[in-house]
PDB file of C-alpha atoms in Angstrom:
ATOM      1  CA  SER D   1     -63.879-113.355-136.350  1.00 79.00           C
ATOM      2  CA  GLN D   2     -65.758-110.221-135.466  1.00 83.00           C
ATOM      3  CA  THR D   3     -66.960-107.710-137.987  1.00 90.00           C
ATOM      4  CA  ILE D   4     -68.884-104.482-137.725  1.00 94.00           C
ATOM      5  CA  HIS D   5     -71.182-103.111-140.396  1.00 95.00           C
ATOM      6  CA  GLN D   6     -72.674 -99.698-140.918  1.00 97.00           C
ATOM      7  CA  TRP D   7     -75.173 -98.468-143.438  1.00 95.00           C
ATOM      8  CA  PRO D   8     -75.720 -96.524-145.421  1.00 96.00           C
ATOM      9  CA  ALA D   9     -72.194 -95.544-146.402  1.00 96.00           C
ATOM     10  CA  THR D  10     -73.251 -92.095-147.553  1.00 96.00           C
ATOM     11  CA  LEU D  11     -76.418 -90.111-147.107  1.00 97.00           C
ATOM     12  CA  VAL D  12     -77.662 -86.727-148.257  1.00 97.00           C
ATOM     13  CA  GLN D  13     -80.721 -85.511-146.406  1.00 97.00           C
ATOM     14  CA  PRO D  14     -82.594 -82.200-146.335  1.00 97.00           C
ATOM     15  CA  VAL D  15     -82.920 -80.171-143.173  1.00 97.00           C
ATOM     16  CA  GLY D  16     -85.897 -81.287-141.133  1.00 97.00           C
ATOM     17  CA  SER D  17     -85.959 -84.828-142.470  1.00 97.00           C
ATOM     18  CA  PRO D  18     -85.645 -87.903-140.226  1.00 97.00           C
ATOM     19  CA  LEU D  19     -82.513 -89.999-139.888  1.00 97.00           C
ATOM     20  CA  SER D  20     -81.783 -93.620-139.167  1.00 97.00           C
ATOM     21  CA  LEU D  21     -78.268 -95.043-139.222  1.00 98.00           C
ATOM     22  CA  GLU D  22     -77.686 -98.668-138.416  1.00 97.00           C
ATOM     23  CA  CYS D  23     -74.749-100.538-136.975  1.00 97.00           C
ATOM     24  CA  THR D  24     -74.473-104.283-136.459  1.00 97.00           C
ATOM     25  CA  VAL D  25     -71.707-106.401-135.020  1.00 95.00           C
ATOM     26  CA  GLU D  26     -71.073-110.045-135.841  1.00 93.00           C
ATOM     27  CA  GLY D  27     -69.047-112.665-134.045  1.00 89.00           C
ATOM     28  CA  THR D  28     -69.417-111.444-130.482  1.00 86.00           C
ATOM     29  CA  SER D  29     -72.094-111.179-127.829  1.00 85.00           C
ATOM     30  CA  ASN D  30     -73.109-108.431-125.420  1.00 86.00           C
ATOM     31  CA  PRO D  31     -70.562-105.941-126.745  1.00 89.00           C
ATOM     32  CA  ASN D  32     -70.270-102.364-125.579  1.00 91.00           C
ATOM     33  CA  LEU D  33     -71.334-100.233-128.527  1.00 94.00           C
ATOM     34  CA  TYR D  34     -70.550 -96.610-129.314  1.00 95.00           C
ATOM     35  CA  TRP D  35     -71.625 -93.872-131.723  1.00 96.00           C
ATOM     36  CA  TYR D  36     -69.127 -91.149-132.596  1.00 95.00           C
ATOM     37  CA  ARG D  37     -69.377 -88.138-134.841  1.00 94.00           C
ATOM     38  CA  GLN D  38     -66.445 -86.620-136.635  1.00 93.00           C
ATOM     39  CA  ALA D  39     -66.987 -83.125-137.965  1.00 86.00           C
ATOM     40  CA  ALA D  40     -64.813 -81.503-140.607  1.00 78.00           C
ATOM     41  CA  GLY D  41     -62.381 -80.392-137.920  1.00 68.00           C
ATOM     42  CA  ARG D  42     -61.361 -84.012-137.465  1.00 76.00           C
ATOM     43  CA  GLY D  43     -61.966 -84.505-133.737  1.00 85.00           C
ATOM     44  CA  LEU D  44     -63.981 -87.506-132.569  1.00 91.00           C
ATOM     45  CA  GLN D  45     -67.017 -86.756-130.456  1.00 90.00           C
ATOM     46  CA  LEU D  46     -68.631 -89.569-128.481  1.00 92.00           C
ATOM     47  CA  LEU D  47     -72.403 -89.286-128.875  1.00 94.00           C
ATOM     48  CA  PHE D  48     -73.852 -92.401-127.255  1.00 94.00           C
ATOM     49  CA  TYR D  49     -72.753 -95.638-125.738  1.00 92.00           C
ATOM     50  CA  SER D  50     -74.540 -98.797-124.720  1.00 93.00           C
ATOM     51  CA  VAL D  51     -73.495-101.586-122.379  1.00 89.00           C
ATOM     52  CA  GLY D  52     -76.517-103.777-123.147  1.00 90.00           C
ATOM     53  CA  ILE D  53     -79.906-104.100-124.821  1.00 92.00           C
ATOM     54  CA  GLY D  54     -82.072-101.082-124.116  1.00 91.00           C
ATOM     55  CA  GLN D  55     -79.290 -99.361-122.144  1.00 92.00           C
ATOM     56  CA  ILE D  56     -78.291 -96.079-123.748  1.00 93.00           C
ATOM     57  CA  SER D  57     -76.171 -93.300-122.309  1.00 91.00           C
ATOM     58  CA  SER D  58     -75.943 -89.914-123.977  1.00 89.00           C
ATOM     59  CA  GLU D  59     -72.770 -87.890-123.875  1.00 87.00           C
ATOM     60  CA  VAL D  60     -73.923 -84.749-125.617  1.00 82.00           C
ATOM     61  CA  PRO D  61     -77.421 -83.256-125.498  1.00 68.00           C
ATOM     62  CA  GLN D  62     -78.681 -82.772-129.037  1.00 80.00           C
ATOM     63  CA  ASN D  63     -81.473 -83.713-131.385  1.00 89.00           C
ATOM     64  CA  LEU D  64     -80.073 -87.195-131.948  1.00 94.00           C
ATOM     65  CA  SER D  65     -81.105 -90.356-130.147  1.00 95.00           C
ATOM     66  CA  ALA D  66     -79.875 -93.924-130.063  1.00 96.00           C
ATOM     67  CA  SER D  67     -81.465 -97.290-129.503  1.00 96.00           C
ATOM     68  CA  ARG D  68     -80.295-100.834-129.062  1.00 96.00           C
ATOM     69  CA  PRO D  69     -83.180-103.124-129.931  1.00 95.00           C
ATOM     70  CA  GLN D  70     -81.008-106.239-130.179  1.00 94.00           C
ATOM     71  CA  ASP D  71     -77.768-107.343-128.618  1.00 93.00           C
ATOM     72  CA  ARG D  72     -75.644-106.572-131.659  1.00 93.00           C
ATOM     73  CA  GLN D  73     -77.630-103.762-133.249  1.00 96.00           C
ATOM     74  CA  PHE D  74     -77.182-100.092-132.535  1.00 97.00           C
ATOM     75  CA  ILE D  75     -79.267 -97.409-134.227  1.00 97.00           C
ATOM     76  CA  LEU D  76     -78.753 -93.661-134.391  1.00 97.00           C
ATOM     77  CA  SER D  77     -81.823 -91.588-135.134  1.00 97.00           C
ATOM     78  CA  SER D  78     -83.160 -88.107-135.468  1.00 96.00           C
ATOM     79  CA  LYS D  79     -86.694 -86.851-135.990  1.00 95.00           C
ATOM     80  CA  LYS D  80     -85.574 -83.622-137.661  1.00 96.00           C
ATOM     81  CA  LEU D  81     -82.083 -83.104-138.981  1.00 96.00           C
ATOM     82  CA  LEU D  82     -80.191 -79.848-138.585  1.00 95.00           C
ATOM     83  CA  LEU D  83     -77.420 -78.527-140.800  1.00 94.00           C
ATOM     84  CA  SER D  84     -75.061 -79.010-137.875  1.00 92.00           C
ATOM     85  CA  ASP D  85     -75.748 -82.753-137.932  1.00 94.00           C
ATOM     86  CA  SER D  86     -73.592 -83.123-141.024  1.00 94.00           C
ATOM     87  CA  GLY D  87     -70.499 -85.196-140.421  1.00 94.00           C
ATOM     88  CA  PHE D  88     -68.962 -88.620-140.450  1.00 96.00           C
ATOM     89  CA  TYR D  89     -70.658 -91.058-138.081  1.00 96.00           C
ATOM     90  CA  LEU D  90     -68.707 -93.966-136.735  1.00 96.00           C
ATOM     91  CA  CYS D  91     -69.962 -96.954-134.803  1.00 97.00           C
ATOM     92  CA  ALA D  92     -67.574 -98.915-132.623  1.00 95.00           C
ATOM     93  CA  TRP D  93     -67.579-101.938-130.361  1.00 93.00           C
ATOM     94  CA  ARG D  94     -65.271-102.885-127.567  1.00 87.00           C
ATOM     95  CA  GLY D  95     -63.036-105.879-127.992  1.00 68.00           C
ATOM     96  CA  ASP D  96     -64.310-108.841-126.002  1.00 63.00           C
ATOM     97  CA  ARG D  97     -61.039-110.434-124.979  1.00 61.00           C
ATOM     98  CA  GLU D  98     -60.080-110.036-121.342  1.00 59.00           C
ATOM     99  CA  LEU D  99     -58.300-106.727-120.740  1.00 61.00           C
ATOM    100  CA  SER D 100     -58.965-105.840-124.343  1.00 71.00           C
ATOM    101  CA  TYR D 101     -60.076-102.257-123.987  1.00 82.00           C
ATOM    102  CA  GLU D 102     -59.556-101.068-127.518  1.00 88.00           C
ATOM    103  CA  GLN D 103     -62.532-100.206-129.655  1.00 92.00           C
ATOM    104  CA  TYR D 104     -63.012-101.442-133.181  1.00 92.00           C
ATOM    105  CA  PHE D 105     -64.675 -99.148-135.647  1.00 95.00           C
ATOM    106  CA  GLY D 106     -67.022 -99.632-138.541  1.00 95.00           C
ATOM    107  CA  PRO D 107     -66.548 -98.106-141.987  1.00 96.00           C
ATOM    108  CA  GLY D 108     -68.651 -95.059-141.101  1.00 96.00           C
ATOM    109  CA  THR D 109     -71.537 -93.144-142.645  1.00 96.00           C
ATOM    110  CA  ARG D 110     -70.929 -89.799-144.261  1.00 95.00           C
ATOM    111  CA  LEU D 111     -73.994 -87.621-143.709  1.00 96.00           C
ATOM    112  CA  THR D 112     -74.584 -84.357-145.506  1.00 96.00           C
ATOM    113  CA  VAL D 113     -77.551 -82.282-144.443  1.00 96.00           C
ATOM    114  CA  THR D 114     -78.598 -79.789-147.109  1.00 97.00           C
TER     115      THR D 114
ATOM    116  CA  ALA J   1     -58.545 -84.301-115.518  1.00 80.00           C
ATOM    117  CA  GLN J   2     -58.210 -86.872-118.260  1.00 88.00           C
ATOM    118  CA  LYS J   3     -56.808 -85.522-121.481  1.00 93.00           C
ATOM    119  CA  VAL J   4     -54.839 -86.457-124.577  1.00 96.00           C
ATOM    120  CA  THR J   5     -52.846 -83.841-126.460  1.00 97.00           C
ATOM    121  CA  GLN J   6     -51.523 -84.253-129.975  1.00 97.00           C
ATOM    122  CA  ALA J   7     -49.819 -80.937-130.535  1.00 96.00           C
ATOM    123  CA  GLN J   8     -48.853 -81.665-134.139  1.00 97.00           C
ATOM    124  CA  THR J   9     -51.845 -80.812-136.282  1.00 95.00           C
ATOM    125  CA  GLU J  10     -50.227 -81.650-139.603  1.00 97.00           C
ATOM    126  CA  ILE J  11     -46.906 -83.141-140.630  1.00 97.00           C
ATOM    127  CA  SER J  12     -45.585 -83.409-144.150  1.00 98.00           C
ATOM    128  CA  VAL J  13     -42.608 -85.588-145.013  1.00 97.00           C
ATOM    129  CA  VAL J  14     -41.034 -86.995-148.114  1.00 97.00           C
ATOM    130  CA  GLU J  15     -41.171 -90.724-148.696  1.00 97.00           C
ATOM    131  CA  LYS J  16     -38.469 -92.722-146.854  1.00 97.00           C
ATOM    132  CA  GLU J  17     -38.093 -90.133-144.141  1.00 97.00           C
ATOM    133  CA  ASP J  18     -38.647 -91.153-140.536  1.00 98.00           C
ATOM    134  CA  VAL J  19     -41.421 -89.342-138.702  1.00 98.00           C
ATOM    135  CA  THR J  20     -42.513 -89.242-135.056  1.00 98.00           C
ATOM    136  CA  LEU J  21     -46.022 -88.415-133.955  1.00 98.00           C
ATOM    137  CA  ASP J  22     -46.261 -87.050-130.442  1.00 98.00           C
ATOM    138  CA  CYS J  23     -48.871 -87.914-127.834  1.00 98.00           C
ATOM    139  CA  VAL J  24     -49.009 -86.524-124.318  1.00 98.00           C
ATOM    140  CA  TYR J  25     -51.664 -87.669-121.869  1.00 97.00           C
ATOM    141  CA  GLU J  26     -52.983 -86.610-118.503  1.00 95.00           C
ATOM    142  CA  THR J  27     -54.557 -88.882-115.932  1.00 93.00           C
ATOM    143  CA  ARG J  28     -54.462 -89.357-112.192  1.00 90.00           C
ATOM    144  CA  ASP J  29     -55.072 -93.069-112.487  1.00 89.00           C
ATOM    145  CA  THR J  30     -52.180 -95.418-111.898  1.00 88.00           C
ATOM    146  CA  THR J  31     -53.769 -97.998-114.177  1.00 88.00           C
ATOM    147  CA  TYR J  32     -54.671 -96.916-117.673  1.00 91.00           C
ATOM    148  CA  TYR J  33     -54.394 -97.910-121.302  1.00 91.00           C
ATOM    149  CA  LEU J  34     -53.110 -96.049-124.307  1.00 94.00           C
ATOM    150  CA  PHE J  35     -53.917 -96.634-127.950  1.00 95.00           C
ATOM    151  CA  TRP J  36     -52.999 -95.490-131.419  1.00 97.00           C
ATOM    152  CA  TYR J  37     -55.416 -95.529-134.346  1.00 97.00           C
ATOM    153  CA  LYS J  38     -54.913 -94.797-138.019  1.00 97.00           C
ATOM    154  CA  GLN J  39     -57.605 -93.163-140.133  1.00 96.00           C
ATOM    155  CA  PRO J  40     -56.795 -93.394-143.851  1.00 95.00           C
ATOM    156  CA  PRO J  41     -58.706 -91.315-146.405  1.00 91.00           C
ATOM    157  CA  SER J  42     -61.395 -94.017-146.570  1.00 90.00           C
ATOM    158  CA  GLY J  43     -62.446 -92.954-143.071  1.00 91.00           C
ATOM    159  CA  GLU J  44     -62.442 -96.134-141.032  1.00 92.00           C
ATOM    160  CA  LEU J  45     -60.364 -95.974-137.866  1.00 94.00           C
ATOM    161  CA  VAL J  46     -57.905 -98.838-137.695  1.00 95.00           C
ATOM    162  CA  PHE J  47     -56.597 -99.990-134.336  1.00 94.00           C
ATOM    163  CA  LEU J  48     -52.795-100.126-134.258  1.00 95.00           C
ATOM    164  CA  ILE J  49     -51.645-100.778-130.717  1.00 93.00           C
ATOM    165  CA  ARG J  50     -52.668-100.959-127.051  1.00 91.00           C
ATOM    166  CA  ARG J  51     -50.272-100.333-124.198  1.00 91.00           C
ATOM    167  CA  ASN J  52     -51.093-100.638-120.505  1.00 89.00           C
ATOM    168  CA  SER J  53     -49.539 -98.437-117.867  1.00 90.00           C
ATOM    169  CA  PHE J  54     -47.549-101.245-116.307  1.00 88.00           C
ATOM    170  CA  ASP J  55     -45.690-102.095-119.456  1.00 85.00           C
ATOM    171  CA  GLU J  56     -43.170 -99.470-120.451  1.00 83.00           C
ATOM    172  CA  GLN J  57     -41.376-101.696-122.880  1.00 83.00           C
ATOM    173  CA  ASN J  58     -41.152-100.122-126.289  1.00 85.00           C
ATOM    174  CA  GLU J  59     -42.735-102.020-129.125  1.00 87.00           C
ATOM    175  CA  ILE J  60     -41.766-102.429-132.738  1.00 88.00           C
ATOM    176  CA  SER J  61     -43.948-103.770-135.489  1.00 89.00           C
ATOM    177  CA  GLY J  62     -42.298-103.611-138.869  1.00 94.00           C
ATOM    178  CA  ARG J  63     -41.746 -99.948-139.703  1.00 95.00           C
ATOM    179  CA  TYR J  64     -43.820 -98.839-136.724  1.00 96.00           C
ATOM    180  CA  SER J  65     -42.481 -98.323-133.233  1.00 95.00           C
ATOM    181  CA  TRP J  66     -43.922 -96.887-130.059  1.00 95.00           C
ATOM    182  CA  ASN J  67     -42.087 -95.192-127.208  1.00 95.00           C
ATOM    183  CA  PHE J  68     -44.012 -95.144-123.917  1.00 95.00           C
ATOM    184  CA  GLN J  69     -42.509 -92.986-121.171  1.00 94.00           C
ATOM    185  CA  LYS J  70     -44.498 -92.628-117.955  1.00 92.00           C
ATOM    186  CA  SER J  71     -42.045 -90.053-116.603  1.00 92.00           C
ATOM    187  CA  THR J  72     -43.076 -87.614-119.307  1.00 95.00           C
ATOM    188  CA  SER J  73     -46.621 -88.970-119.827  1.00 96.00           C
ATOM    189  CA  SER J  74     -45.903 -89.552-123.464  1.00 96.00           C
ATOM    190  CA  PHE J  75     -46.682 -92.316-125.918  1.00 96.00           C
ATOM    191  CA  ASN J  76     -44.993 -91.387-129.177  1.00 97.00           C
ATOM    192  CA  PHE J  77     -45.316 -93.202-132.465  1.00 97.00           C
ATOM    193  CA  THR J  78     -42.505 -93.409-135.010  1.00 97.00           C
ATOM    194  CA  ILE J  79     -42.791 -94.520-138.601  1.00 97.00           C
ATOM    195  CA  THR J  80     -39.479 -95.491-140.128  1.00 97.00           C
ATOM    196  CA  ALA J  81     -38.898 -95.083-143.852  1.00 97.00           C
ATOM    197  CA  SER J  82     -42.335 -93.601-144.409  1.00 97.00           C
ATOM    198  CA  GLN J  83     -44.381 -94.567-147.439  1.00 97.00           C
ATOM    199  CA  VAL J  84     -47.214 -92.842-149.277  1.00 97.00           C
ATOM    200  CA  VAL J  85     -49.614 -95.446-147.855  1.00 96.00           C
ATOM    201  CA  ASP J  86     -48.825 -94.108-144.385  1.00 97.00           C
ATOM    202  CA  SER J  87     -50.664 -90.891-145.255  1.00 97.00           C
ATOM    203  CA  ALA J  88     -53.555 -90.697-142.801  1.00 97.00           C
ATOM    204  CA  VAL J  89     -54.799 -89.053-139.651  1.00 96.00           C
ATOM    205  CA  TYR J  90     -53.393 -90.705-136.557  1.00 97.00           C
ATOM    206  CA  PHE J  91     -55.183 -90.612-133.233  1.00 97.00           C
ATOM    207  CA  CYS J  92     -53.838 -91.293-129.796  1.00 97.00           C
ATOM    208  CA  ALA J  93     -56.356 -92.344-127.120  1.00 96.00           C
ATOM    209  CA  LEU J  94     -56.479 -92.953-123.374  1.00 94.00           C
ATOM    210  CA  ARG J  95     -58.663 -95.328-121.378  1.00 90.00           C
ATOM    211  CA  PRO J  96     -58.358 -94.460-117.706  1.00 83.00           C
ATOM    212  CA  ARG J  97     -59.098 -97.119-115.112  1.00 76.00           C
ATOM    213  CA  GLN J  98     -62.187 -95.253-114.028  1.00 68.00           C
ATOM    214  CA  GLY J  99     -63.603 -95.964-117.453  1.00 62.00           C
ATOM    215  CA  GLY J 100     -65.187 -98.994-115.830  1.00 68.00           C
ATOM    216  CA  ALA J 101     -67.823-100.955-117.662  1.00 68.00           C
ATOM    217  CA  THR J 102     -68.447 -98.144-120.108  1.00 74.00           C
ATOM    218  CA  ASN J 103     -64.888 -98.340-121.437  1.00 78.00           C
ATOM    219  CA  LYS J 104     -64.989 -94.826-122.824  1.00 85.00           C
ATOM    220  CA  LEU J 105     -61.886 -93.716-124.650  1.00 90.00           C
ATOM    221  CA  ILE J 106     -60.488 -90.204-124.596  1.00 92.00           C
ATOM    222  CA  PHE J 107     -59.138 -89.262-128.008  1.00 94.00           C
ATOM    223  CA  GLY J 108     -56.633 -86.653-129.005  1.00 95.00           C
ATOM    224  CA  THR J 109     -57.440 -84.328-131.868  1.00 94.00           C
ATOM    225  CA  GLY J 110     -55.335 -86.286-134.307  1.00 96.00           C
ATOM    226  CA  THR J 111     -52.279 -85.596-136.460  1.00 97.00           C
ATOM    227  CA  LEU J 112     -52.590 -85.497-140.220  1.00 96.00           C
ATOM    228  CA  LEU J 113     -49.555 -87.123-141.791  1.00 98.00           C
ATOM    229  CA  ALA J 114     -48.923 -86.460-145.457  1.00 97.00           C
ATOM    230  CA  VAL J 115     -46.171 -88.489-147.087  1.00 97.00           C
ATOM    231  CA  GLN J 116     -45.092 -87.030-150.410  1.00 96.00           C
ATOM    232  CA  PRO J 117     -43.646 -89.296-153.115  1.00 95.00           C
TER     233      PRO J 117
END
């Protein structure tokens, strides 16, 4: 069965510090991967998606970046965090069964920038 | 334009009441997919159901049921005999056919359901 992991679960970082959030998927190959952010207002904002190794598409211009160094690893980074980067970050992968278009989400990382 | 509207921001019910969460979508595609997700206080989004545009048959899973009506572009979710464990934010989402290989989903803003004991 497939599972998706995210770490860390929670993070408190000062403004201006770097960020690295990691997401890994097990039990599937060549998945589509996604990074979302959920601010306090509850809406889900798609940040990045990847259809393969080294292929990253950005949805929202910002000081965040993403990388996919391995097939089942997706990393969200920042060189200098802003207060506005606080939020709940969710990684997701697309189901790999034919016509299975739903996305499956990881447990999330709660980031507080102080 | 592709859009999902969940007009109910918050709903509060007492345990054992039935509750319906509304979802209205907009798309020009004739082929599309609709989804419901549950986000409990722990934060992880849990996939509940997928429905494609060619299948208007309503679905029931235990206390959960979904009513898909293409004529009104709605995909409503009903919880029968609600329980405290149903308290969560519920999201409706749309995957239009033009999503292609990227498979991007369009999410509504969510409905917070609070079930009081």
